């Protein structure tokens, strides 16, 4: 399998907010439609291609977890810049993860994509 990396980078350098909207809308279902704030084109302008790639993967995993595990009926995703850092806030009214339950690979992989601060 081959990939056209130049084409992928062109897509990520365009209006990334539209790409994020399409991704999030793909996970909407009648029982839960996440409210989204701050996903504006200007937010993504200073963000590099590598970070955008990671953000796509993180957002996709968050949405999979919301649909598959949380049993949420409401969800919120907020995008903002705080002290020159891209901040993504996610909340839902789902069941959460029990303290004694081992986390799955999806959550571990998602957390590992965030840099230490």
PDB file of C-alpha atoms in Angstrom:
ATOM      1  CA  UNK A   1       0.000   0.000   0.000  1.00  0.00           C
ATOM      2  CA  UNK A   2       1.387   3.417  -0.895  1.00  0.00           C
ATOM      3  CA  UNK A   3       0.346   6.847   0.241  1.00  0.00           C
ATOM      4  CA  UNK A   4       0.694  10.180  -1.447  1.00  0.00           C
ATOM      5  CA  UNK A   5       2.197  12.148   1.435  1.00  0.00           C
ATOM      6  CA  UNK A   6       2.314  15.420  -0.531  1.00  0.00           C
ATOM      7  CA  UNK A   7      -1.425  15.143  -1.243  1.00  0.00           C
ATOM      8  CA  UNK A   8      -2.125  14.400   2.441  1.00  0.00           C
ATOM      9  CA  UNK A   9      -0.125  17.458   3.527  1.00  0.00           C
ATOM     10  CA  UNK A  10      -2.007  19.644   1.012  1.00  0.00           C
ATOM     11  CA  UNK A  11      -5.301  18.484   2.521  1.00  0.00           C
ATOM     12  CA  UNK A  12      -4.084  19.221   6.044  1.00  0.00           C
ATOM     13  CA  UNK A  13      -2.801  22.676   5.097  1.00  0.00           C
ATOM     14  CA  UNK A  14      -6.241  23.735   3.802  1.00  0.00           C
ATOM     15  CA  UNK A  15      -9.256  24.573   5.963  1.00  0.00           C
ATOM     16  CA  UNK A  16      -8.610  22.079   8.737  1.00  0.00           C
ATOM     17  CA  UNK A  17     -11.705  23.238  10.650  1.00  0.00           C
ATOM     18  CA  UNK A  18     -13.830  21.833   7.822  1.00  0.00           C
ATOM     19  CA  UNK A  19     -11.956  18.535   8.033  1.00  0.00           C
ATOM     20  CA  UNK A  20     -12.570  18.430  11.806  1.00  0.00           C
ATOM     21  CA  UNK A  21     -16.275  19.193  11.288  1.00  0.00           C
ATOM     22  CA  UNK A  22     -16.607  16.364   8.772  1.00  0.00           C
ATOM     23  CA  UNK A  23     -14.864  13.964  11.152  1.00  0.00           C
ATOM     24  CA  UNK A  24     -17.049  14.917  14.128  1.00  0.00           C
ATOM     25  CA  UNK A  25     -20.247  14.844  12.063  1.00  0.00           C
ATOM     26  CA  UNK A  26     -19.424  11.310  10.940  1.00  0.00           C
ATOM     27  CA  UNK A  27     -19.878  10.175  14.549  1.00  0.00           C
ATOM     28  CA  UNK A  28     -23.172  11.932  15.243  1.00  0.00           C
ATOM     29  CA  UNK A  29     -26.112   9.685  15.929  1.00  0.00           C
ATOM     30  CA  UNK A  30     -29.705  10.351  16.988  1.00  0.00           C
ATOM     31  CA  UNK A  31     -28.973   9.606  20.647  1.00  0.00           C
ATOM     32  CA  UNK A  32     -26.030  12.023  20.930  1.00  0.00           C
ATOM     33  CA  UNK A  33     -24.933  14.993  18.848  1.00  0.00           C
ATOM     34  CA  UNK A  34     -21.825  16.642  20.296  1.00  0.00           C
ATOM     35  CA  UNK A  35     -21.910  20.417  20.705  1.00  0.00           C
ATOM     36  CA  UNK A  36     -18.738  21.923  19.236  1.00  0.00           C
ATOM     37  CA  UNK A  37     -17.256  25.362  19.935  1.00  0.00           C
ATOM     38  CA  UNK A  38     -14.125  27.130  18.733  1.00  0.00           C
ATOM     39  CA  UNK A  39     -13.463  25.037  15.616  1.00  0.00           C
ATOM     40  CA  UNK A  40     -12.732  28.081  13.468  1.00  0.00           C
ATOM     41  CA  UNK A  41     -10.323  28.240  10.501  1.00  0.00           C
ATOM     42  CA  UNK A  42      -8.150  30.824  12.311  1.00  0.00           C
ATOM     43  CA  UNK A  43      -7.568  28.439  15.215  1.00  0.00           C
ATOM     44  CA  UNK A  44      -5.809  25.930  12.984  1.00  0.00           C
ATOM     45  CA  UNK A  45      -3.666  28.346  10.901  1.00  0.00           C
ATOM     46  CA  UNK A  46      -0.554  28.220  13.140  1.00  0.00           C
ATOM     47  CA  UNK A  47      -0.876  24.476  13.789  1.00  0.00           C
ATOM     48  CA  UNK A  48       1.621  22.293  11.934  1.00  0.00           C
ATOM     49  CA  UNK A  49       0.770  19.306   9.754  1.00  0.00           C
ATOM     50  CA  UNK A  50       2.175  16.779  12.251  1.00  0.00           C
ATOM     51  CA  UNK A  51      -0.011  18.121  15.063  1.00  0.00           C
ATOM     52  CA  UNK A  52      -3.048  18.136  12.771  1.00  0.00           C
ATOM     53  CA  UNK A  53      -2.441  14.468  11.934  1.00  0.00           C
ATOM     54  CA  UNK A  54      -2.244  13.620  15.635  1.00  0.00           C
ATOM     55  CA  UNK A  55      -5.368  15.662  16.386  1.00  0.00           C
ATOM     56  CA  UNK A  56      -7.351  13.763  13.760  1.00  0.00           C
ATOM     57  CA  UNK A  57      -6.386  10.476  15.385  1.00  0.00           C
ATOM     58  CA  UNK A  58      -7.146  11.741  18.904  1.00  0.00           C
ATOM     59  CA  UNK A  59     -10.530  13.166  17.886  1.00  0.00           C
ATOM     60  CA  UNK A  60     -11.459   9.985  16.063  1.00  0.00           C
ATOM     61  CA  UNK A  61     -10.588   7.864  19.112  1.00  0.00           C
ATOM     62  CA  UNK A  62     -12.572  10.200  21.394  1.00  0.00           C
ATOM     63  CA  UNK A  63     -15.611   9.859  19.156  1.00  0.00           C
ATOM     64  CA  UNK A  64     -15.273   6.073  18.943  1.00  0.00           C
ATOM     65  CA  UNK A  65     -15.109   5.897  22.745  1.00  0.00           C
ATOM     66  CA  UNK A  66     -18.129   8.186  23.055  1.00  0.00           C
ATOM     67  CA  UNK A  67     -20.217   5.995  20.751  1.00  0.00           C
ATOM     68  CA  UNK A  68     -18.923   2.636  21.883  1.00  0.00           C
ATOM     69  CA  UNK A  69     -18.447   2.927  25.641  1.00  0.00           C
ATOM     70  CA  UNK A  70     -19.815   6.076  27.274  1.00  0.00           C
ATOM     71  CA  UNK A  71     -23.574   5.675  26.787  1.00  0.00           C
ATOM     72  CA  UNK A  72     -23.649   9.483  26.686  1.00  0.00           C
ATOM     73  CA  UNK A  73     -26.671  11.444  25.561  1.00  0.00           C
ATOM     74  CA  UNK A  74     -24.836  14.783  25.592  1.00  0.00           C
ATOM     75  CA  UNK A  75     -21.263  15.666  24.655  1.00  0.00           C
ATOM     76  CA  UNK A  76     -19.229  18.848  24.306  1.00  0.00           C
ATOM     77  CA  UNK A  77     -16.000  19.448  22.402  1.00  0.00           C
ATOM     78  CA  UNK A  78     -14.344  22.841  22.737  1.00  0.00           C
ATOM     79  CA  UNK A  79     -11.290  24.091  20.868  1.00  0.00           C
ATOM     80  CA  UNK A  80      -9.250  27.059  22.096  1.00  0.00           C
ATOM     81  CA  UNK A  81      -5.736  28.448  22.386  1.00  0.00           C
ATOM     82  CA  UNK A  82      -4.446  29.034  25.912  1.00  0.00           C
ATOM     83  CA  UNK A  83      -0.912  30.403  26.446  1.00  0.00           C
ATOM     84  CA  UNK A  84      -0.003  29.459  22.846  1.00  0.00           C
ATOM     85  CA  UNK A  85      -1.174  25.871  23.370  1.00  0.00           C
ATOM     86  CA  UNK A  86      -4.016  24.280  21.477  1.00  0.00           C
ATOM     87  CA  UNK A  87      -6.544  23.140  24.066  1.00  0.00           C
ATOM     88  CA  UNK A  88      -9.229  20.589  23.355  1.00  0.00           C
ATOM     89  CA  UNK A  89     -11.848  20.096  26.032  1.00  0.00           C
ATOM     90  CA  UNK A  90     -14.138  17.093  25.930  1.00  0.00           C
ATOM     91  CA  UNK A  91     -17.016  16.308  28.275  1.00  0.00           C
ATOM     92  CA  UNK A  92     -19.960  13.989  28.149  1.00  0.00           C
ATOM     93  CA  UNK A  93     -22.622  12.760  30.534  1.00  0.00           C
ATOM     94  CA  UNK A  94     -21.733   9.113  30.008  1.00  0.00           C
ATOM     95  CA  UNK A  95     -20.853   6.409  32.491  1.00  0.00           C
ATOM     96  CA  UNK A  96     -17.110   7.094  32.616  1.00  0.00           C
ATOM     97  CA  UNK A  97     -14.421   4.563  33.430  1.00  0.00           C
ATOM     98  CA  UNK A  98     -14.621   2.705  36.738  1.00  0.00           C
ATOM     99  CA  UNK A  99     -11.618   3.305  39.012  1.00  0.00           C
ATOM    100  CA  UNK A 100     -10.866  -0.403  39.205  1.00  0.00           C
ATOM    101  CA  UNK A 101     -11.265  -1.047  35.475  1.00  0.00           C
ATOM    102  CA  UNK A 102      -8.186  -1.436  33.328  1.00  0.00           C
ATOM    103  CA  UNK A 103      -8.119   1.113  30.494  1.00  0.00           C
ATOM    104  CA  UNK A 104      -8.099  -0.158  26.936  1.00  0.00           C
ATOM    105  CA  UNK A 105      -5.505   0.430  24.260  1.00  0.00           C
ATOM    106  CA  UNK A 106      -7.532   3.188  22.598  1.00  0.00           C
ATOM    107  CA  UNK A 107      -7.440   5.393  25.690  1.00  0.00           C
ATOM    108  CA  UNK A 108      -3.757   4.628  26.329  1.00  0.00           C
ATOM    109  CA  UNK A 109      -2.878   5.470  22.726  1.00  0.00           C
ATOM    110  CA  UNK A 110      -4.884   8.693  22.878  1.00  0.00           C
ATOM    111  CA  UNK A 111      -3.186   9.835  26.084  1.00  0.00           C
ATOM    112  CA  UNK A 112       0.258   8.967  24.696  1.00  0.00           C
ATOM    113  CA  UNK A 113      -0.287  11.403  21.802  1.00  0.00           C
ATOM    114  CA  UNK A 114      -0.464  14.385  24.165  1.00  0.00           C
ATOM    115  CA  UNK A 115       2.891  15.971  25.017  1.00  0.00           C
ATOM    116  CA  UNK A 116       3.894  16.201  28.671  1.00  0.00           C
ATOM    117  CA  UNK A 117       3.445  19.682  30.125  1.00  0.00           C
TER     118      UNK A 117
END
